Amino acid sequence: MEKCLIIFDIDETLYINHERRIPNSTLVALDQLKKAGHTLAVATGRAPFEINETIKNQPFDFFILNNGQYVTKNDEVIYENPIDPVTIRELVAEATNEGIQLGFSSAARSTVTGIDEWIHDVFTHSDLTYPEVDASIVEKEPVFQIWFFSDDYPKYEEKYKEKVRFVPWLNRGSDVIPPGASKAAGLQKTIEAYKGELPTKNVFFGDGANDIELVEMADIGVAMGNAVDSLKEKADFITKNIEDDGIYYACEQLGLFDDEK
């Protein structure tokens, strides 16, 4: 196969959260893909400080972070797109007045408006850095993503649709990012920054609702077997679950290991 830009989501695509590991077959696949001459990248909702050493040590050329709002190559920032601070203040005031907790992600840390059982469980079980309580982060540094810890986000989604975009999680709650933002938008900024230097054919692996735009944008969009149905409906190829060597299986079936195909 011709050389490709191959992009991977992290959580439950590359990385099994509850086991805190990348499957051995995926590690082998990444090594073989790199040896075959492909360019590898990550596109994730995670912030820079949430990329652990296991993931950093893999042969990735780019990191598209915060759902596309922060892009790096070799730790150099090539694109950033924070949320408007005025909008953050409005959303915080309204949500916290209704007893809804919010979280915030900058490039360096995460904070929350308060800790409850749901927030404790999310950060404990997802292998994420436990947040400090600090609602004033917006006054100190750019915020690239908000976490909305409530099932009641649809009414906020309608009210703030001109100011932010809500991207639902696999279960409860939602990410909140700038309007028009997505992992796909982050990839487009990467392509523009390195025009002519990257392969023109793109392959993407993902599992969540925040992966839909990238699956649609990719020449080959791969949904994990454990992906949400809305992503599977858009995918060109549905592979096996992450625990069942899904990435290795897809690479093999798509001929990505064989540079003569």
mmCIF file of N, CA, C and O in Angstrom, residues 115-177:
data_model
loop_
_atom_site.group_PDB
_atom_site.id
_atom_site.type_symbol
_atom_site.label_atom_id
_atom_site.label_comp_id
_atom_site.label_asym_id
_atom_site.label_seq_id
_atom_site.Cartn_x
_atom_site.Cartn_y
_atom_site.Cartn_z
ATOM 1 N N ILE A 115 -15.685 18.490 43.522
ATOM 2 C CA ILE A 115 -15.539 17.035 43.409
ATOM 3 C C ILE A 115 -16.812 16.352 43.909
ATOM 4 O O ILE A 115 -17.294 16.657 44.998
ATOM 5 N N ASP A 116 -17.357 15.468 43.086
ATOM 6 C CA ASP A 116 -18.449 14.612 43.544
ATOM 7 C C ASP A 116 -18.098 13.162 43.182
ATOM 8 O O ASP A 116 -17.023 12.885 42.643
ATOM 9 N N GLU A 117 -18.991 12.245 43.475
ATOM 10 C CA GLU A 117 -18.701 10.824 43.260
ATOM 11 C C GLU A 117 -18.456 10.513 41.784
ATOM 12 O O GLU A 117 -17.558 9.741 41.438
ATOM 13 N N TRP A 118 -19.244 11.121 40.912
ATOM 14 C CA TRP A 118 -19.086 10.890 39.477
ATOM 15 C C TRP A 118 -17.706 11.332 39.005
ATOM 16 O O TRP A 118 -16.994 10.596 38.321
ATOM 17 N N ILE A 119 -17.309 12.539 39.382
ATOM 18 C CA ILE A 119 -16.000 13.056 38.971
ATOM 19 C C ILE A 119 -14.883 12.183 39.528
ATOM 20 O O ILE A 119 -13.912 11.858 38.830
ATOM 21 N N HIS A 120 -15.025 11.783 40.781
ATOM 22 C CA HIS A 120 -14.014 10.907 41.385
ATOM 23 C C HIS A 120 -13.872 9.614 40.577
ATOM 24 O O HIS A 120 -12.756 9.185 40.259
ATOM 25 N N ASP A 121 -14.993 9.018 40.212
ATOM 26 C CA ASP A 121 -14.953 7.758 39.465
ATOM 27 C C ASP A 121 -14.349 7.942 38.074
ATOM 28 O O ASP A 121 -13.557 7.114 37.611
ATOM 29 N N VAL A 122 -14.714 9.032 37.395
ATOM 30 C CA VAL A 122 -14.202 9.282 36.042
ATOM 31 C C VAL A 122 -12.688 9.372 36.048
ATOM 32 O O VAL A 122 -11.992 8.726 35.245
ATOM 33 N N PHE A 123 -12.138 10.149 36.944
ATOM 34 C CA PHE A 123 -10.693 10.370 36.952
ATOM 35 C C PHE A 123 -9.935 9.173 37.518
ATOM 36 O O PHE A 123 -8.803 8.906 37.115
ATOM 37 N N THR A 124 -10.548 8.456 38.411
ATOM 38 C CA THR A 124 -9.886 7.288 39.000
ATOM 39 C C THR A 124 -9.815 6.133 38.013
ATOM 40 O O THR A 124 -8.783 5.469 37.887
ATOM 41 N N HIS A 125 -10.891 5.909 37.284
ATOM 42 C CA HIS A 125 -10.985 4.735 36.415
ATOM 43 C C HIS A 125 -10.487 4.978 34.989
ATOM 44 O O HIS A 125 -10.329 4.030 34.229
ATOM 45 N N SER A 126 -10.251 6.234 34.624
ATOM 46 C CA SER A 126 -9.845 6.541 33.251
ATOM 47 C C SER A 126 -8.349 6.799 33.118
ATOM 48 O O SER A 126 -7.886 7.223 32.073
ATOM 49 N N ASP A 127 -7.597 6.560 34.181
ATOM 50 C CA ASP A 127 -6.152 6.791 34.150
ATOM 51 C C ASP A 127 -5.832 8.238 33.792
ATOM 52 O O ASP A 127 -4.947 8.528 32.995
ATOM 53 N N LEU A 128 -6.578 9.169 34.392
ATOM 54 C CA LEU A 128 -6.360 10.596 34.187
ATOM 55 C C LEU A 128 -5.848 11.223 35.474
ATOM 56 O O LEU A 128 -6.157 10.767 36.568
ATOM 57 N N THR A 129 -5.060 12.276 35.327
ATOM 58 C CA THR A 129 -4.525 12.983 36.486
ATOM 59 C C THR A 129 -5.672 13.575 37.312
ATOM 60 O O THR A 129 -6.534 14.275 36.773
ATOM 61 N N TYR A 130 -5.687 13.282 38.614
ATOM 62 C CA TYR A 130 -6.774 13.762 39.464
ATOM 63 C C TYR A 130 -6.742 15.293 39.525
ATOM 64 O O TYR A 130 -5.695 15.895 39.770
ATOM 65 N N PRO A 131 -7.874 15.948 39.284
ATOM 66 C CA PRO A 131 -7.878 17.407 39.158
ATOM 67 C C PRO A 131 -7.891 18.134 40.496
ATOM 68 O O PRO A 131 -8.355 17.611 41.505
ATOM 69 N N GLU A 132 -7.384 19.347 40.468
ATOM 70 C CA GLU A 132 -7.522 20.216 41.624
ATOM 71 C C GLU A 132 -8.820 21.007 41.485
ATOM 72 O O GLU A 132 -9.354 21.159 40.382
ATOM 73 N N VAL A 133 -9.342 21.503 42.590
ATOM 74 C CA VAL A 133 -10.549 22.327 42.550
ATOM 75 C C VAL A 133 -10.119 23.778 42.358
ATOM 76 O O VAL A 133 -9.483 24.377 43.217
ATOM 77 N N ASP A 134 -10.430 24.323 41.183
ATOM 78 C CA ASP A 134 -10.041 25.700 40.873
ATOM 79 C C ASP A 134 -10.884 26.187 39.697
ATOM 80 O O ASP A 134 -10.561 25.943 38.542
ATOM 81 N N ALA A 135 -11.960 26.869 39.996
ATOM 82 C CA ALA A 135 -12.833 27.386 38.946
ATOM 83 C C ALA A 135 -12.275 28.640 38.295
ATOM 84 O O ALA A 135 -12.786 29.093 37.265
ATOM 85 N N SER A 136 -11.193 29.179 38.845
ATOM 86 C CA SER A 136 -10.633 30.428 38.323
ATOM 87 C C SER A 136 -9.545 30.191 37.283
ATOM 88 O O SER A 136 -8.854 31.126 36.886
ATOM 89 N N ILE A 137 -9.382 28.968 36.818
ATOM 90 C CA ILE A 137 -8.332 28.665 35.856
ATOM 91 C C ILE A 137 -8.443 29.540 34.604
ATOM 92 O O ILE A 137 -7.441 29.917 34.003
ATOM 93 N N VAL A 138 -9.673 29.896 34.229
ATOM 94 C CA VAL A 138 -9.883 30.704 33.030
ATOM 95 C C VAL A 138 -9.235 32.081 33.155
ATOM 96 O O VAL A 138 -8.919 32.726 32.146
ATOM 97 N N GLU A 139 -9.025 32.533 34.378
ATOM 98 C CA GLU A 139 -8.390 33.839 34.599
ATOM 99 C C GLU A 139 -6.864 33.745 34.513
ATOM 100 O O GLU A 139 -6.187 34.769 34.481
ATOM 101 N N LYS A 140 -6.335 32.533 34.473
ATOM 102 C CA LYS A 140 -4.892 32.347 34.576
ATOM 103 C C LYS A 140 -4.237 31.792 33.319
ATOM 104 O O LYS A 140 -3.059 32.052 33.060
ATOM 105 N N GLU A 141 -4.970 30.995 32.539
ATOM 106 C CA GLU A 141 -4.373 30.338 31.376
ATOM 107 C C GLU A 141 -5.449 29.940 30.378
ATOM 108 O O GLU A 141 -6.622 29.834 30.739
ATOM 109 N N PRO A 142 -5.081 29.732 29.118
ATOM 110 C CA PRO A 142 -6.068 29.330 28.114
ATOM 111 C C PRO A 142 -6.674 27.966 28.441
ATOM 112 O O PRO A 142 -5.970 27.034 28.821
ATOM 113 N N VAL A 143 -7.973 27.867 28.261
ATOM 114 C CA VAL A 143 -8.693 26.610 28.463
ATOM 115 C C VAL A 143 -9.113 26.089 27.087
ATOM 116 O O VAL A 143 -9.789 26.788 26.322
ATOM 117 N N PHE A 144 -8.712 24.862 26.779
ATOM 118 C CA PHE A 144 -8.977 24.297 25.455
ATOM 119 C C PHE A 144 -10.195 23.383 25.424
ATOM 120 O O PHE A 144 -10.725 23.098 24.354
ATOM 121 N N GLN A 145 -10.606 22.939 26.599
ATOM 122 C CA GLN A 145 -11.740 22.009 26.651
ATOM 123 C C GLN A 145 -12.393 22.075 28.025
ATOM 124 O O GLN A 145 -11.718 22.251 29.039
ATOM 125 N N ILE A 146 -13.726 21.954 28.028
ATOM 126 C CA ILE A 146 -14.494 21.897 29.274
ATOM 127 C C ILE A 146 -15.142 20.521 29.353
ATOM 128 O O ILE A 146 -15.543 19.950 28.332
ATOM 129 N N TRP A 147 -15.244 19.979 30.552
ATOM 130 C CA TRP A 147 -15.989 18.737 30.769
ATOM 131 C C TRP A 147 -17.283 19.098 31.482
ATOM 132 O O TRP A 147 -17.283 19.753 32.513
ATOM 133 N N PHE A 148 -18.389 18.635 30.927
ATOM 134 C CA PHE A 148 -19.712 18.932 31.470
ATOM 135 C C PHE A 148 -20.244 17.676 32.134
ATOM 136 O O PHE A 148 -20.663 16.726 31.472
ATOM 137 N N PHE A 149 -20.196 17.651 33.466
ATOM 138 C CA PHE A 149 -20.553 16.455 34.228
ATOM 139 C C PHE A 149 -22.044 16.433 34.557
ATOM 140 O O PHE A 149 -22.451 16.540 35.710
ATOM 141 N N SER A 150 -22.848 16.259 33.520
ATOM 142 C CA SER A 150 -24.297 16.174 33.729
ATOM 143 C C SER A 150 -24.952 15.633 32.464
ATOM 144 O O SER A 150 -24.493 15.902 31.350
ATOM 145 N N ASP A 151 -26.037 14.872 32.650
ATOM 146 C CA ASP A 151 -26.828 14.410 31.511
ATOM 147 C C ASP A 151 -27.713 15.524 30.967
ATOM 148 O O ASP A 151 -28.369 15.355 29.928
ATOM 149 N N ASP A 152 -27.710 16.659 31.646
ATOM 150 C CA ASP A 152 -28.604 17.754 31.289
ATOM 151 C C ASP A 152 -27.975 18.700 30.263
ATOM 152 O O ASP A 152 -28.439 19.822 30.081
ATOM 153 N N TYR A 153 -26.918 18.246 29.578
ATOM 154 C CA TYR A 153 -26.218 19.142 28.655
ATOM 155 C C TYR A 153 -27.038 19.555 27.424
ATOM 156 O O TYR A 153 -26.774 20.629 26.848
ATOM 157 N N PRO A 154 -28.046 18.771 26.950
ATOM 158 C CA PRO A 154 -28.742 19.183 25.721
ATOM 159 C C PRO A 154 -29.337 20.588 25.772
ATOM 160 O O PRO A 154 -29.313 21.311 24.775
ATOM 161 N N LYS A 155 -29.874 20.993 26.905
ATOM 162 C CA LYS A 155 -30.471 22.336 26.946
ATOM 163 C C LYS A 155 -29.400 23.414 26.868
ATOM 164 O O LYS A 155 -29.618 24.489 26.302
ATOM 165 N N TYR A 156 -28.211 23.123 27.400
ATOM 166 C CA TYR A 156 -27.093 24.063 27.285
ATOM 167 C C TYR A 156 -26.559 24.058 25.856
ATOM 168 O O TYR A 156 -26.130 25.087 25.334
ATOM 169 N N GLU A 157 -26.579 22.892 25.248
ATOM 170 C CA GLU A 157 -26.121 22.751 23.864
ATOM 171 C C GLU A 157 -26.920 23.675 22.948
ATOM 172 O O GLU A 157 -26.363 24.345 22.075
ATOM 173 N N GLU A 158 -28.222 23.730 23.146
ATOM 174 C CA GLU A 158 -29.070 24.580 22.328
ATOM 175 C C GLU A 158 -28.808 26.057 22.613
ATOM 176 O O GLU A 158 -28.673 26.875 21.695
ATOM 177 N N LYS A 159 -28.691 26.400 23.882
ATOM 178 C CA LYS A 159 -28.522 27.802 24.261
ATOM 179 C C LYS A 159 -27.173 28.358 23.833
ATOM 180 O O LYS A 159 -27.065 29.517 23.435
ATOM 181 N N TYR A 160 -26.121 27.524 23.894
ATOM 182 C CA TYR A 160 -24.760 28.004 23.620
ATOM 183 C C TYR A 160 -24.241 27.569 22.243
ATOM 184 O O TYR A 160 -23.043 27.614 21.983
ATOM 185 N N LYS A 161 -25.154 27.170 21.349
ATOM 186 C CA LYS A 161 -24.716 26.578 20.079
ATOM 187 C C LYS A 161 -23.900 27.530 19.217
ATOM 188 O O LYS A 161 -23.116 27.080 18.370
ATOM 189 N N GLU A 162 -24.045 28.826 19.394
ATOM 190 C CA GLU A 162 -23.243 29.786 18.625
ATOM 191 C C GLU A 162 -21.883 30.040 19.261
ATOM 192 O O GLU A 162 -21.012 30.650 18.637
ATOM 193 N N LYS A 163 -21.695 29.570 20.499
ATOM 194 C CA LYS A 163 -20.484 29.911 21.246
ATOM 195 C C LYS A 163 -19.559 28.729 21.498
ATOM 196 O O LYS A 163 -18.337 28.895 21.579
ATOM 197 N N VAL A 164 -20.132 27.536 21.658
ATOM 198 C CA VAL A 164 -19.339 26.325 21.900
ATOM 199 C C VAL A 164 -20.029 25.133 21.247
ATOM 200 O O VAL A 164 -21.182 25.209 20.840
ATOM 201 N N ARG A 165 -19.303 24.042 21.210
ATOM 202 C CA ARG A 165 -19.837 22.791 20.667
ATOM 203 C C ARG A 165 -19.782 21.718 21.751
ATOM 204 O O ARG A 165 -18.751 21.553 22.407
ATOM 205 N N PHE A 166 -20.879 20.981 21.936
ATOM 206 C CA PHE A 166 -20.932 19.886 22.898
ATOM 207 C C PHE A 166 -20.718 18.564 22.156
ATOM 208 O O PHE A 166 -21.385 18.287 21.165
ATOM 209 N N VAL A 167 -19.780 17.761 22.647
ATOM 210 C CA VAL A 167 -19.491 16.450 22.054
ATOM 211 C C VAL A 167 -19.746 15.399 23.127
ATOM 212 O O VAL A 167 -18.960 15.254 24.073
ATOM 213 N N PRO A 168 -20.833 14.622 23.024
ATOM 214 C CA PRO A 168 -21.202 13.663 24.077
ATOM 215 C C PRO A 168 -20.140 12.588 24.296
ATOM 216 O O PRO A 168 -19.449 12.170 23.363
ATOM 217 N N TRP A 169 -20.032 12.126 25.546
ATOM 218 C CA TRP A 169 -19.133 11.030 25.891
ATOM 219 C C TRP A 169 -19.782 9.702 25.538
ATOM 220 O O TRP A 169 -20.943 9.647 25.147
ATOM 221 N N LEU A 170 -19.020 8.633 25.746
ATOM 222 C CA LEU A 170 -19.558 7.297 25.495
ATOM 223 C C LEU A 170 -20.708 6.987 26.447
ATOM 224 O O LEU A 170 -21.625 6.255 26.109
ATOM 225 N N ASN A 171 -20.641 7.551 27.674
ATOM 226 C CA ASN A 171 -21.732 7.300 28.623
ATOM 227 C C ASN A 171 -22.414 8.614 28.987
ATOM 228 O O ASN A 171 -23.142 9.166 28.190
ATOM 229 N N ARG A 172 -22.149 9.145 30.156
ATOM 230 C CA ARG A 172 -22.814 10.361 30.611
ATOM 231 C C ARG A 172 -21.934 11.576 30.387
ATOM 232 O O ARG A 172 -20.721 11.493 30.428
ATOM 233 N N GLY A 173 -22.573 12.733 30.163
ATOM 234 C CA GLY A 173 -21.829 13.971 30.087
ATOM 235 C C GLY A 173 -21.306 14.299 28.698
ATOM 236 O O GLY A 173 -21.619 13.620 27.714
ATOM 237 N N SER A 174 -20.494 15.365 28.641
ATOM 238 C CA SER A 174 -20.072 15.863 27.341
ATOM 239 C C SER A 174 -18.781 16.670 27.447
ATOM 240 O O SER A 174 -18.512 17.299 28.468
ATOM 241 N N ASP A 175 -17.997 16.637 26.379
ATOM 242 C CA ASP A 175 -16.909 17.601 26.216
ATOM 243 C C ASP A 175 -17.505 18.879 25.650
ATOM 244 O O ASP A 175 -18.522 18.854 24.939
ATOM 245 N N VAL A 176 -16.863 20.002 25.942
ATOM 246 C CA VAL A 176 -17.278 21.283 25.384
ATOM 247 C C VAL A 176 -16.042 21.919 24.752
ATOM 248 O O VAL A 176 -15.013 22.085 25.409
ATOM 249 N N ILE A 177 -16.133 22.247 23.469
ATOM 250 C CA ILE A 177 -15.001 22.797 22.732
ATOM 251 C C ILE A 177 -15.467 23.999 21.903
ATOM 252 O O ILE A 177 -16.675 24.254 21.817
#
